[in-house]
JSON list of C-alpha atoms in Angstrom, two decimals:
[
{"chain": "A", "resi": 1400, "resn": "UNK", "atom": "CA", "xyz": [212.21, -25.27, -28.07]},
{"chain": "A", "resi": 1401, "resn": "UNK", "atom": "CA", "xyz": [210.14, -28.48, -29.38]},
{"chain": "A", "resi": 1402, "resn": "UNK", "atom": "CA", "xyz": [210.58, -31.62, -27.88]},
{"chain": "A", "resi": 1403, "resn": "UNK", "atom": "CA", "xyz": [210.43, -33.54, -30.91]},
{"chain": "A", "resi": 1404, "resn": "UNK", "atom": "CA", "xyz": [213.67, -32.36, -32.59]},
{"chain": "A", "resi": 1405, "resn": "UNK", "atom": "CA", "xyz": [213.69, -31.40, -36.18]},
{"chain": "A", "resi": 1406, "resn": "UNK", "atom": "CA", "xyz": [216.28, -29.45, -38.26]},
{"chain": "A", "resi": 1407, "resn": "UNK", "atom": "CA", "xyz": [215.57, -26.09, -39.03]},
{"chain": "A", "resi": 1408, "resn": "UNK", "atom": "CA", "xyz": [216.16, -26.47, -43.24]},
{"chain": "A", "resi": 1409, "resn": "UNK", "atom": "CA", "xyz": [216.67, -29.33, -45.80]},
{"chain": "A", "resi": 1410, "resn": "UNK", "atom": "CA", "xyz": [217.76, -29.05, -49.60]},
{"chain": "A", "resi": 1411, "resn": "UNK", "atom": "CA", "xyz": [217.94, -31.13, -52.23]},
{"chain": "A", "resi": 1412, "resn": "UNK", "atom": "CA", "xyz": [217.72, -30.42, -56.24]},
{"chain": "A", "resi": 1413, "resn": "UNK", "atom": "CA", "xyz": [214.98, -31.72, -58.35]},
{"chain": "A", "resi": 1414, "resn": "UNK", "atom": "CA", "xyz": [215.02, -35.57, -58.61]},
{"chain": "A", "resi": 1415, "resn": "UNK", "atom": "CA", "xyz": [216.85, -36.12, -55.99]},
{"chain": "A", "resi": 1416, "resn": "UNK", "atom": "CA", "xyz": [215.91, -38.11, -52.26]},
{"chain": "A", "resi": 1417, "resn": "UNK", "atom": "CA", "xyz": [215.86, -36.48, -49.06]},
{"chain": "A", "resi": 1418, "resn": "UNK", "atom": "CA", "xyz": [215.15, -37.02, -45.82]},
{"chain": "A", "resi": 1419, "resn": "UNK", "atom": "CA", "xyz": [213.84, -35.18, -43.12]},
{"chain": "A", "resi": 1420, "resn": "UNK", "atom": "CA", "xyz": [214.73, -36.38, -39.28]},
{"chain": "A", "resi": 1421, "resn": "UNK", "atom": "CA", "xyz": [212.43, -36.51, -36.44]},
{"chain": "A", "resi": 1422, "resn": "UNK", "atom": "CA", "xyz": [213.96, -37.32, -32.67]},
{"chain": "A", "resi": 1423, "resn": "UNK", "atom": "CA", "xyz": [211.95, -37.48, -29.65]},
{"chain": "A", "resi": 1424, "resn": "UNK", "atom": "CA", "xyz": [211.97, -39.76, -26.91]},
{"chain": "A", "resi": 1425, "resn": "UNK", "atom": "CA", "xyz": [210.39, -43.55, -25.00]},
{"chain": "A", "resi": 1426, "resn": "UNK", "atom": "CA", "xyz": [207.74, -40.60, -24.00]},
{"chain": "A", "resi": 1427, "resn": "UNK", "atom": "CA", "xyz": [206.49, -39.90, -27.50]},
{"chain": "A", "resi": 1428, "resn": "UNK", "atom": "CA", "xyz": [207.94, -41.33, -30.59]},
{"chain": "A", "resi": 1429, "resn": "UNK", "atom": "CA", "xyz": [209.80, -44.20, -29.16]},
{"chain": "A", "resi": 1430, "resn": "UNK", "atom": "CA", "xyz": [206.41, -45.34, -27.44]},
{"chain": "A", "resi": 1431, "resn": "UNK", "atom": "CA", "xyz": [203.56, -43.78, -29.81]},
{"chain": "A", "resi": 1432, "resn": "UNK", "atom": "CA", "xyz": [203.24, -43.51, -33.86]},
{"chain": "A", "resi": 1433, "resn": "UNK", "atom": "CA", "xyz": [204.78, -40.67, -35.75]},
{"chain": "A", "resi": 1434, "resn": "UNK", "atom": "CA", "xyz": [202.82, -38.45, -38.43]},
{"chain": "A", "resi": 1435, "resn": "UNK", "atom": "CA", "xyz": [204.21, -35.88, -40.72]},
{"chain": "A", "resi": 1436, "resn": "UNK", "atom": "CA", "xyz": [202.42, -32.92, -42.08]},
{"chain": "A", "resi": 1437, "resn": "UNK", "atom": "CA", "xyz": [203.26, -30.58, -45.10]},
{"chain": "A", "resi": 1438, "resn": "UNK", "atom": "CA", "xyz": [202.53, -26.72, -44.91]},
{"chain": "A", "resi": 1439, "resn": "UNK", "atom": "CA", "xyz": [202.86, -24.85, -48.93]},
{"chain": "A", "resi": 1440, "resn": "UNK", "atom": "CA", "xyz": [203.23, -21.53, -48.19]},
{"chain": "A", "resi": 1441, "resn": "UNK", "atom": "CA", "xyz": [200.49, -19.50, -47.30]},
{"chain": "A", "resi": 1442, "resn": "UNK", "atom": "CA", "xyz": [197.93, -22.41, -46.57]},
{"chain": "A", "resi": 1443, "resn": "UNK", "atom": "CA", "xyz": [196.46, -24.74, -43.75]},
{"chain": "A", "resi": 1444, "resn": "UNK", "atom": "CA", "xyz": [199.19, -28.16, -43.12]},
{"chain": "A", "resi": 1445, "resn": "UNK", "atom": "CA", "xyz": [197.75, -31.40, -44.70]},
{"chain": "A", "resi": 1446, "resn": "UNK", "atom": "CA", "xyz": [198.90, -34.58, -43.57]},
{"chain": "A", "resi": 1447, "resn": "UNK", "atom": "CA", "xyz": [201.33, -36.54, -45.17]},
{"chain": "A", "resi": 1448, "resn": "UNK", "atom": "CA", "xyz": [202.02, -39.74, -43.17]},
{"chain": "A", "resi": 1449, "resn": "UNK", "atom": "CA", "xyz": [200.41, -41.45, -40.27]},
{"chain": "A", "resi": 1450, "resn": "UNK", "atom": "CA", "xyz": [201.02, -43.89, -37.90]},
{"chain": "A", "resi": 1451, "resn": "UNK", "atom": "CA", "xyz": [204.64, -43.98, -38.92]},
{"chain": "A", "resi": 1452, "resn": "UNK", "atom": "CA", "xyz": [204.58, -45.11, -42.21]},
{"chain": "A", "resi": 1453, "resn": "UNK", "atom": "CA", "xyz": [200.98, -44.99, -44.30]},
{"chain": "A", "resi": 1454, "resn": "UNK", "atom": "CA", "xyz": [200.05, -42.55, -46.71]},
{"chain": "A", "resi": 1455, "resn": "UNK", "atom": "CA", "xyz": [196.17, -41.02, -46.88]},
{"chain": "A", "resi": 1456, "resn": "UNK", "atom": "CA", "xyz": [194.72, -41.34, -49.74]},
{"chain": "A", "resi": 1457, "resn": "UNK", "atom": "CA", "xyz": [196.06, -38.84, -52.74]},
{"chain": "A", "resi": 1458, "resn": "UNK", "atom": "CA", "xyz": [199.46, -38.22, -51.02]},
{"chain": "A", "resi": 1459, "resn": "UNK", "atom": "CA", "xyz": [201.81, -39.76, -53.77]},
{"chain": "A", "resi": 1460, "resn": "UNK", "atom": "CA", "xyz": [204.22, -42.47, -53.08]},
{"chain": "A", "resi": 1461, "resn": "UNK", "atom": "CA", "xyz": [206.83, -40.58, -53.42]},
{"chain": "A", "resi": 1462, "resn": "UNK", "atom": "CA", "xyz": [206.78, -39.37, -49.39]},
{"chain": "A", "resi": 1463, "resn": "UNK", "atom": "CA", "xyz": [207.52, -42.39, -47.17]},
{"chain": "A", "resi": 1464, "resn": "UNK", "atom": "CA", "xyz": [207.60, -42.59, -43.38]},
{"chain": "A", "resi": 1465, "resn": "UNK", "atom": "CA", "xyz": [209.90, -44.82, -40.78]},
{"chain": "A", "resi": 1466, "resn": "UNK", "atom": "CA", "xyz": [210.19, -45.09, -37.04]},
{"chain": "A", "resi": 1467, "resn": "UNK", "atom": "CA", "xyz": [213.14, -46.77, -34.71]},
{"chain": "A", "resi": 1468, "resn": "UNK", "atom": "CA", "xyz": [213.00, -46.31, -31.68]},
{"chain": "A", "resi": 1469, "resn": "UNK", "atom": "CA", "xyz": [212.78, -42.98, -30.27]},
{"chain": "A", "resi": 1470, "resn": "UNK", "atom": "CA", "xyz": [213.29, -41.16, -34.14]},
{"chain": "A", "resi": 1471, "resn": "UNK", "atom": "CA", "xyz": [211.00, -40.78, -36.81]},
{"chain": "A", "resi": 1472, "resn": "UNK", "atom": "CA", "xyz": [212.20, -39.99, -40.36]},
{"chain": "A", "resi": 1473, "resn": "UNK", "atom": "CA", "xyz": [210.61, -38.47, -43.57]},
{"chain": "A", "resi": 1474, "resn": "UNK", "atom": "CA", "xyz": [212.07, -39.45, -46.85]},
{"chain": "A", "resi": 1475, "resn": "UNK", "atom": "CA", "xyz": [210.98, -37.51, -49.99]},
{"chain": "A", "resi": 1476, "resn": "UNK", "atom": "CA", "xyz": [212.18, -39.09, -53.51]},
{"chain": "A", "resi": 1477, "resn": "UNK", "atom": "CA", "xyz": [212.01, -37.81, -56.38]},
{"chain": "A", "resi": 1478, "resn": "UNK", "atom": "CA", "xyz": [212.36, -33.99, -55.43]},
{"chain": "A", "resi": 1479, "resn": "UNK", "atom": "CA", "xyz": [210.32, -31.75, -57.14]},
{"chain": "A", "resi": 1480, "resn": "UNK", "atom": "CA", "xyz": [209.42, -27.68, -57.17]},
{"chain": "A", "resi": 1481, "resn": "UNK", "atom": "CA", "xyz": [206.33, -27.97, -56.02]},
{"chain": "A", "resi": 1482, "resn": "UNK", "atom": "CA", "xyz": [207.41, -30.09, -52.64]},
{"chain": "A", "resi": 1483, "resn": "UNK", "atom": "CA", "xyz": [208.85, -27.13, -51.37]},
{"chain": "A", "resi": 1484, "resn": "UNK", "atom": "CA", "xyz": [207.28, -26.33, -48.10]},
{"chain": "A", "resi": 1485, "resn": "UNK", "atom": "CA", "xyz": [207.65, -26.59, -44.02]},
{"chain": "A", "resi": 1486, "resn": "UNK", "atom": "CA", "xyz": [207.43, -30.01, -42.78]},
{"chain": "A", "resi": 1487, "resn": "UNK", "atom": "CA", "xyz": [206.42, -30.87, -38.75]},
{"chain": "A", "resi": 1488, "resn": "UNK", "atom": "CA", "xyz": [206.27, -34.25, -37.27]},
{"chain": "A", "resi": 1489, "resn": "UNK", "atom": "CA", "xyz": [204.14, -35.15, -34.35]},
{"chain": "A", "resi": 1490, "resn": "UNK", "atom": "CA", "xyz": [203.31, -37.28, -31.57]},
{"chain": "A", "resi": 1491, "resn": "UNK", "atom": "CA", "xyz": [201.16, -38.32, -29.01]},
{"chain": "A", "resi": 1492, "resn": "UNK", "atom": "CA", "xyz": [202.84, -37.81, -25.65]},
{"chain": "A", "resi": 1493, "resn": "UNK", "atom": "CA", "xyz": [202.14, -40.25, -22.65]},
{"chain": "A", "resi": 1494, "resn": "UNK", "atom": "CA", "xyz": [200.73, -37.14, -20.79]},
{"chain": "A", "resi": 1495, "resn": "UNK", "atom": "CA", "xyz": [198.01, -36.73, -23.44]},
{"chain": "A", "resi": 1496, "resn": "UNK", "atom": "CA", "xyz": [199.25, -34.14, -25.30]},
{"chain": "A", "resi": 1497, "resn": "UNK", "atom": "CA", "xyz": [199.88, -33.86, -28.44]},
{"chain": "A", "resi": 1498, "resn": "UNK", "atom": "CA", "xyz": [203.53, -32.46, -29.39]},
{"chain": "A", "resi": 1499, "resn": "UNK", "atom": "CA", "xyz": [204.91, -31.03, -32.99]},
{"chain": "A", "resi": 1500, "resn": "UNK", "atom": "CA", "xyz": [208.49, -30.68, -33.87]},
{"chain": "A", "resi": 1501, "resn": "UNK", "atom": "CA", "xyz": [209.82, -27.18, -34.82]},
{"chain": "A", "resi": 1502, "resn": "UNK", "atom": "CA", "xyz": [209.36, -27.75, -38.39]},
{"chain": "A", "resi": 1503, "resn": "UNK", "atom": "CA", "xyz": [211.83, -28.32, -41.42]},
{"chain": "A", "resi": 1504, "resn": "UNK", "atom": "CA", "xyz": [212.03, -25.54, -44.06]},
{"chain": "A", "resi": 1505, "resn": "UNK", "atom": "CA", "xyz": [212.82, -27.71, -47.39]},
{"chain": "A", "resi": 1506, "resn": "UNK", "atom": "CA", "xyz": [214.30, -25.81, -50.36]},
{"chain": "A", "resi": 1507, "resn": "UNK", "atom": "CA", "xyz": [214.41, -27.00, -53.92]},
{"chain": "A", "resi": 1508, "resn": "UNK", "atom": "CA", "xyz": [217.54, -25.59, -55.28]},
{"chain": "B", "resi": 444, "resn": "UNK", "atom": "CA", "xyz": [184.31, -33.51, -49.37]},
{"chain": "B", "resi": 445, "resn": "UNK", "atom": "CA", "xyz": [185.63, -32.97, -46.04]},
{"chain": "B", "resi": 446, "resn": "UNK", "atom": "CA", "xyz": [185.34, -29.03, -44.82]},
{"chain": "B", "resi": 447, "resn": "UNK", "atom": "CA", "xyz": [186.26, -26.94, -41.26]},
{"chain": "B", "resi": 448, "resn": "UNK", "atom": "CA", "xyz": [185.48, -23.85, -41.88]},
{"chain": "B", "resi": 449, "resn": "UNK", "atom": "CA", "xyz": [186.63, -21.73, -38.57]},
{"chain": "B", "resi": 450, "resn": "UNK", "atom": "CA", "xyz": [184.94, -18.29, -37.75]},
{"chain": "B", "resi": 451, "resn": "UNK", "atom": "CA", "xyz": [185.29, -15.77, -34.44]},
{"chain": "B", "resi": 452, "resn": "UNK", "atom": "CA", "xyz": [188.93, -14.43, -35.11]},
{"chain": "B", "resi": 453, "resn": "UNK", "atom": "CA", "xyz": [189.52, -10.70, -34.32]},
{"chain": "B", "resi": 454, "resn": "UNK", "atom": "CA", "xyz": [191.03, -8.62, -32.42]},
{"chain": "B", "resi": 455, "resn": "UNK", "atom": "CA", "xyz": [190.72, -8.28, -28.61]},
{"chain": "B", "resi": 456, "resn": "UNK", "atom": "CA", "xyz": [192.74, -6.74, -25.41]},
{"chain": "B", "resi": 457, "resn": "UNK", "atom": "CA", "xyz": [194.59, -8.49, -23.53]},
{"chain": "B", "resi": 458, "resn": "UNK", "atom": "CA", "xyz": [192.56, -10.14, -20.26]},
{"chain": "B", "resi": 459, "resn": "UNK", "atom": "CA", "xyz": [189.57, -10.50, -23.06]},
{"chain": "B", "resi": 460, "resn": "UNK", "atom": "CA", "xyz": [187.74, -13.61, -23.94]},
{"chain": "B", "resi": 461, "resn": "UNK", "atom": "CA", "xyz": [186.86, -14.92, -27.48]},
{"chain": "B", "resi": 462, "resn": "UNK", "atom": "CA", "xyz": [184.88, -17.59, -29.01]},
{"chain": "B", "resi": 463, "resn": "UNK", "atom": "CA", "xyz": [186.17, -19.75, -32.23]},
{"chain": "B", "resi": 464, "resn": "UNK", "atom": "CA", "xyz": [183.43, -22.14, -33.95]},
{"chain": "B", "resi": 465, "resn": "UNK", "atom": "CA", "xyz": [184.40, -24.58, -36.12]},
{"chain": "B", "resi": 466, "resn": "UNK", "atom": "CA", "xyz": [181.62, -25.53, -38.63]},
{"chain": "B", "resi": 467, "resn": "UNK", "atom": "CA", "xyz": [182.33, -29.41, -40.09]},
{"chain": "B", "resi": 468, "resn": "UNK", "atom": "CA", "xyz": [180.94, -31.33, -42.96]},
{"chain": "B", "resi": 469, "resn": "UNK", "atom": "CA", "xyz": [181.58, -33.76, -45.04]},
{"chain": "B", "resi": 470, "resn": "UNK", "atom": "CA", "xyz": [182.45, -36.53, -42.41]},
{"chain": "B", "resi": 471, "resn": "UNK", "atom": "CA", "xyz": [181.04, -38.44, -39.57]},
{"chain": "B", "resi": 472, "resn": "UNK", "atom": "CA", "xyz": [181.77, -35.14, -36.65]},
{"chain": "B", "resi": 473, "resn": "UNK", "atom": "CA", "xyz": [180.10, -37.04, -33.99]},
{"chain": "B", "resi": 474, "resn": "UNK", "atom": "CA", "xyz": [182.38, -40.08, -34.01]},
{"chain": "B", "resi": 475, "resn": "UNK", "atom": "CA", "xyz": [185.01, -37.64, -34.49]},
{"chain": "B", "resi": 476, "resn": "UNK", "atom": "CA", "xyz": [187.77, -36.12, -32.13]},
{"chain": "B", "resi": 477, "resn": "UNK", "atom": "CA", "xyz": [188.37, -32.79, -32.76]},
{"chain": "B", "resi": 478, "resn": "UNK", "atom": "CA", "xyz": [191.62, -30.61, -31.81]},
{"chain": "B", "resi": 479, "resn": "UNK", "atom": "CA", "xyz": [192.52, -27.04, -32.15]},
{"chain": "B", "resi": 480, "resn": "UNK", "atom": "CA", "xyz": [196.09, -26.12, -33.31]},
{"chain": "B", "resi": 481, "resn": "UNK", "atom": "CA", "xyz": [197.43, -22.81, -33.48]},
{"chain": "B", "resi": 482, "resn": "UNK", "atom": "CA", "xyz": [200.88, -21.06, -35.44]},
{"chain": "B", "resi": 483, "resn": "UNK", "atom": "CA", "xyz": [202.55, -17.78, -34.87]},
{"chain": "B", "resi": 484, "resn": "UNK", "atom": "CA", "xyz": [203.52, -15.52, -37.38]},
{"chain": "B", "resi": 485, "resn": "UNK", "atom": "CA", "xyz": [206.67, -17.21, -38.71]},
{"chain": "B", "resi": 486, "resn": "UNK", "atom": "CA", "xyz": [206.64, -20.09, -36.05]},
{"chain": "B", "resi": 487, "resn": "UNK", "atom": "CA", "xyz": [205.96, -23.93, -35.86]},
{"chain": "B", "resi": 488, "resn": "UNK", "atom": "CA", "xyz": [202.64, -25.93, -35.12]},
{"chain": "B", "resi": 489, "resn": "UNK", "atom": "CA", "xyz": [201.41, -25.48, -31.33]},
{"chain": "B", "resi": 490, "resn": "UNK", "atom": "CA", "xyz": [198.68, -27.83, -30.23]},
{"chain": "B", "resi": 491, "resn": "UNK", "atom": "CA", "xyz": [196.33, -26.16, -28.22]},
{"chain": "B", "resi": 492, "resn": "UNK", "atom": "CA", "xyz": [193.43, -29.32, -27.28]},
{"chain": "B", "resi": 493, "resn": "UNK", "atom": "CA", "xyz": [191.41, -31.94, -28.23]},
{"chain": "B", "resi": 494, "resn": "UNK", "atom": "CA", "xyz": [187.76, -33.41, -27.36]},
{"chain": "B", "resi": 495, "resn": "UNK", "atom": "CA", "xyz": [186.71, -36.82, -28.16]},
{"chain": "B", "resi": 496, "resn": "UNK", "atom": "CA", "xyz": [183.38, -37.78, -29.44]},
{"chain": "B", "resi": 497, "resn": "UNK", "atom": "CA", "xyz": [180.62, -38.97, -27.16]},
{"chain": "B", "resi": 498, "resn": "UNK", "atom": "CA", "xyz": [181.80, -42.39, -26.88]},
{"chain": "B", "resi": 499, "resn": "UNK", "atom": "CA", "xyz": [184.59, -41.18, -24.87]},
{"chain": "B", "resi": 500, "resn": "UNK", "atom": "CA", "xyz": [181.98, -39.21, -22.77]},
{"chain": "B", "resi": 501, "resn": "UNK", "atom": "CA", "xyz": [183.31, -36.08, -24.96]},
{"chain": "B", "resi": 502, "resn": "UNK", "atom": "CA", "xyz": [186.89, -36.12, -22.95]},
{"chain": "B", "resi": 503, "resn": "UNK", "atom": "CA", "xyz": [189.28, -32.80, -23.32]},
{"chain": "B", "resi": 504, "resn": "UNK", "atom": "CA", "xyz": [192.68, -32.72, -23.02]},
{"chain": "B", "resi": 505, "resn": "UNK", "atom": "CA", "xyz": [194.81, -29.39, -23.28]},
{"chain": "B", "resi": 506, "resn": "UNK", "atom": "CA", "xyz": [198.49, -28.14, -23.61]},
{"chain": "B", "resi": 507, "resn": "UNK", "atom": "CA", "xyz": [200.09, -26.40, -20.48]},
{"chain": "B", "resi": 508, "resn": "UNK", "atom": "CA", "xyz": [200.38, -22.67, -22.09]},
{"chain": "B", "resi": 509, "resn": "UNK", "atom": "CA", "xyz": [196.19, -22.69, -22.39]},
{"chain": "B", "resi": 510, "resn": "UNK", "atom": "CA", "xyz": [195.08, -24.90, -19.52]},
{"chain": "B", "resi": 511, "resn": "UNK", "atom": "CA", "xyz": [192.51, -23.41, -17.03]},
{"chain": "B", "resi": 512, "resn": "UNK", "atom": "CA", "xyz": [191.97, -20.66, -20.07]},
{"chain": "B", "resi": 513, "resn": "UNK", "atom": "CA", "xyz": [190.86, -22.20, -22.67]},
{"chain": "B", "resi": 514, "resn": "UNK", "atom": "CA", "xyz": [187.93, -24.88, -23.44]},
{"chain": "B", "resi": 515, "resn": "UNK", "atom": "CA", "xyz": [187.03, -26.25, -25.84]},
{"chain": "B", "resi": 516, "resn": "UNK", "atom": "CA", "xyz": [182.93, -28.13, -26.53]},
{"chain": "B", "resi": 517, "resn": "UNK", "atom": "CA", "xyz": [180.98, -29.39, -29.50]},
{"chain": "B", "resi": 518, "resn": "UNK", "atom": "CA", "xyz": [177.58, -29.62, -30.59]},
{"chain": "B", "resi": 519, "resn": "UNK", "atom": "CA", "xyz": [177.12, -32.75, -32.33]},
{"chain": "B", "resi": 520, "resn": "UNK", "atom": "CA", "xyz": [173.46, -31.81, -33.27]},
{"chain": "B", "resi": 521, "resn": "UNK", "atom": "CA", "xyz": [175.62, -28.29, -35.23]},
{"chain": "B", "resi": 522, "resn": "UNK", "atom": "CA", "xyz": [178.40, -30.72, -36.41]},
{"chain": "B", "resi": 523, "resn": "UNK", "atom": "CA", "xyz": [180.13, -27.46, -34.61]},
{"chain": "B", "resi": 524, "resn": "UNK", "atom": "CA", "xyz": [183.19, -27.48, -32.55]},
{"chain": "B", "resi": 525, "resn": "UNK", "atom": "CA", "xyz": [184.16, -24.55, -30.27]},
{"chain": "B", "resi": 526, "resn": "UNK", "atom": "CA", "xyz": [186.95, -22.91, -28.94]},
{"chain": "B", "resi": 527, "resn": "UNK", "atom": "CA", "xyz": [186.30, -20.73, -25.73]},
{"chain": "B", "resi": 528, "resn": "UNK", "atom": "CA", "xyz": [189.65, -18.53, -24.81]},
{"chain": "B", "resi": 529, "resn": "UNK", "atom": "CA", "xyz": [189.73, -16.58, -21.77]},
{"chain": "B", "resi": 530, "resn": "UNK", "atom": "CA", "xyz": [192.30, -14.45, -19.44]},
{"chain": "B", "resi": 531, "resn": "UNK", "atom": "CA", "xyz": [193.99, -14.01, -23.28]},
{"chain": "B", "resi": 532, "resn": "UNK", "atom": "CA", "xyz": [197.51, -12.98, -23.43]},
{"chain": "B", "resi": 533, "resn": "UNK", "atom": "CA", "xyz": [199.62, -11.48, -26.61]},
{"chain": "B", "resi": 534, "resn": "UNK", "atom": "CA", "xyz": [201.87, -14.59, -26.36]},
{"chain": "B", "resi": 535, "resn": "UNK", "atom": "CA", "xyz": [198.20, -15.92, -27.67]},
{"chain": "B", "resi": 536, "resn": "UNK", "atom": "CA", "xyz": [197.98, -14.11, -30.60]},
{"chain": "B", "resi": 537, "resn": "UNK", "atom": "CA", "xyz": [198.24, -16.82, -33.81]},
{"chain": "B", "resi": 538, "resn": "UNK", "atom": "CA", "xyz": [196.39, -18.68, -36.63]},
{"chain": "B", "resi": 539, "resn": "UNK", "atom": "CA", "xyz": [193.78, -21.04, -34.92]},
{"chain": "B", "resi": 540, "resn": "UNK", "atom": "CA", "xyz": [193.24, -24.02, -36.89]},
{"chain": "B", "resi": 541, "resn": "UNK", "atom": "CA", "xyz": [190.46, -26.23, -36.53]},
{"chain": "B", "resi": 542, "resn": "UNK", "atom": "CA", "xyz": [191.13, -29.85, -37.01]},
{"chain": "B", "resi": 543, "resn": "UNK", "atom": "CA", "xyz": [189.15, -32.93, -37.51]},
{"chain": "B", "resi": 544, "resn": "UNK", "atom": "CA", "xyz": [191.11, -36.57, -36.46]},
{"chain": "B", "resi": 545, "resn": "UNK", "atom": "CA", "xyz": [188.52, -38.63, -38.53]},
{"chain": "B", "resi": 546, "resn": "UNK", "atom": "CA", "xyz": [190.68, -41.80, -39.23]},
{"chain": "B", "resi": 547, "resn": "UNK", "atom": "CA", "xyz": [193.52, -41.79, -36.97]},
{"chain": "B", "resi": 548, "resn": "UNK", "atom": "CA", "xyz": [193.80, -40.04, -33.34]},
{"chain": "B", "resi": 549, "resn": "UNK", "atom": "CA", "xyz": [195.96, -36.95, -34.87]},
{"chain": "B", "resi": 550, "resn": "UNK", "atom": "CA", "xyz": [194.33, -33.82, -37.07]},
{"chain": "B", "resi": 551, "resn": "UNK", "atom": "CA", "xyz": [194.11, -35.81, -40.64]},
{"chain": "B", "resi": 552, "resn": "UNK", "atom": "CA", "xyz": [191.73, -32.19, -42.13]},
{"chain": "B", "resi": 553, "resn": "UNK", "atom": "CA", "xyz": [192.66, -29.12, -41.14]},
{"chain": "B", "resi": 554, "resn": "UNK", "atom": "CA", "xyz": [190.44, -25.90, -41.23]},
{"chain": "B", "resi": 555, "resn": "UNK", "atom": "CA", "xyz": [191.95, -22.76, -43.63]},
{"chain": "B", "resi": 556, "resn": "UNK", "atom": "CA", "xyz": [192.60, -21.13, -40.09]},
{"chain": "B", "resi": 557, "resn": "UNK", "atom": "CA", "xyz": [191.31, -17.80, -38.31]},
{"chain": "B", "resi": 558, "resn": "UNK", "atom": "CA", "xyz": [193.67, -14.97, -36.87]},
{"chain": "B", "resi": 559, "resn": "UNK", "atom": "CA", "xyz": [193.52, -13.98, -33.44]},
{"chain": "B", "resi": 560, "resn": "UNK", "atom": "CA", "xyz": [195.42, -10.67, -32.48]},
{"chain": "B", "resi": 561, "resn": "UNK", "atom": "CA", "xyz": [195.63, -10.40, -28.71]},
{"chain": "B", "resi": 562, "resn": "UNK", "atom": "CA", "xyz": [196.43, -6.27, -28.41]},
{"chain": "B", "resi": 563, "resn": "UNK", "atom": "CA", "xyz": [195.86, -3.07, -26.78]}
]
């Protein structure tokens, strides 16, 4: 079991806004940044948002990050086929490790 | 264009010892930290450790399920980061990814991944 707490599977239809939940603790989230990575099936994760809340260059605006306090959240608007994929958060830990939720499983109905 | 392009993967019996290299290009790998993550069949992102770049006197950190197994080096002069895994286990059989944290101090490029099969 992860420490940073994700749920197993999101849905949404096309167009419309979901978000993805990340919960952790003052050990990880609540005292370091959050990042979010996408994995399409079958291929390597790519990151979608780091330190809480910026996107890397090419990732569209449609994926936003937030923190408060010891949660992170994902927010995806404008739904579309082609976001379908798992979804992990991460952290830095105060012991120097690095920690990954369980992963979301988002499904474009 | 960034690149990690991870070679080494096989298959090996359990106690064995294998050696991933992670070839990089297309950023600056020596200011660069550089982690390993690995993935299950049908499971989540593990992190397995990091080293920092030479400014940071090339510091490792690694998760408890590999410590005192694993270790992982770089050659800055190869832009080539390795993975060293002894005393393997089955529970260590996964996808290795190679990751580069060029901009911030998580993976932002991630390798295509090798597969490790830890088996008698």
């Amino acid at each position: 079991q992860s420490v940073l707490t994700q749920p197993p599977s999101a849905s949404g239809t096309p167009g419309q806004r979901v978000t993805i939940s990340c919960s952790g603790t003052s050990s990880n989230i609540g005292g370091n940044y959050a990042y979010w990575y996408q994995q399409l099936p079958g291929t390597a994760p790519k990151l979608l948002i780091y330190r809480n809340n910026q996107r890397p260059s090419g990732v569209p605006d449609r994926f936003s990050g937030s923190k408060s306090g010891t949660s992170a959240s994902l927010a995806i608007s404008g739904l579309r086929s082609e976001d379908e994929a798992d979804y992990y958060c991460a952290a830095w830990d105060d012991s120097l490790n690095v920690l990954f939720g369980g992963g979301t499983k988002l499904t474009v109905l | 264009e960034v690149q990690l392009v991870e070679s080494g993967g096989g298959l090996v019996q359990p106690g064995g010892s294998l050696k991933l290299s992670c070839a990089a290009s297309g950023f600056t790998f020596s200011d660069s930290a550089m982690h390993w993550v690995r993935q299950a069949s049908g499971k989540g992102l593990e992190w397995v450790g990091r080293i920092r770049s030479k400014g940071y006197n090339y510091a490792t950190a690694y998760a408890a399920s590999v410590k005192g197994r694993f270790t992982i080096s770089r050659d800055d002069s190869k832009n080539t980061a390795y993975l060293q895994m002894n005393s393997l286990k089955t529970e260590d059989t996964a996808v290795y990814y190679c990751t580069g944290a060029t901009v911030t101090t998580l993976p932002d490029y991630w390798g295509q991944g090798t597969l490790v099969t830890v088996s008698s």
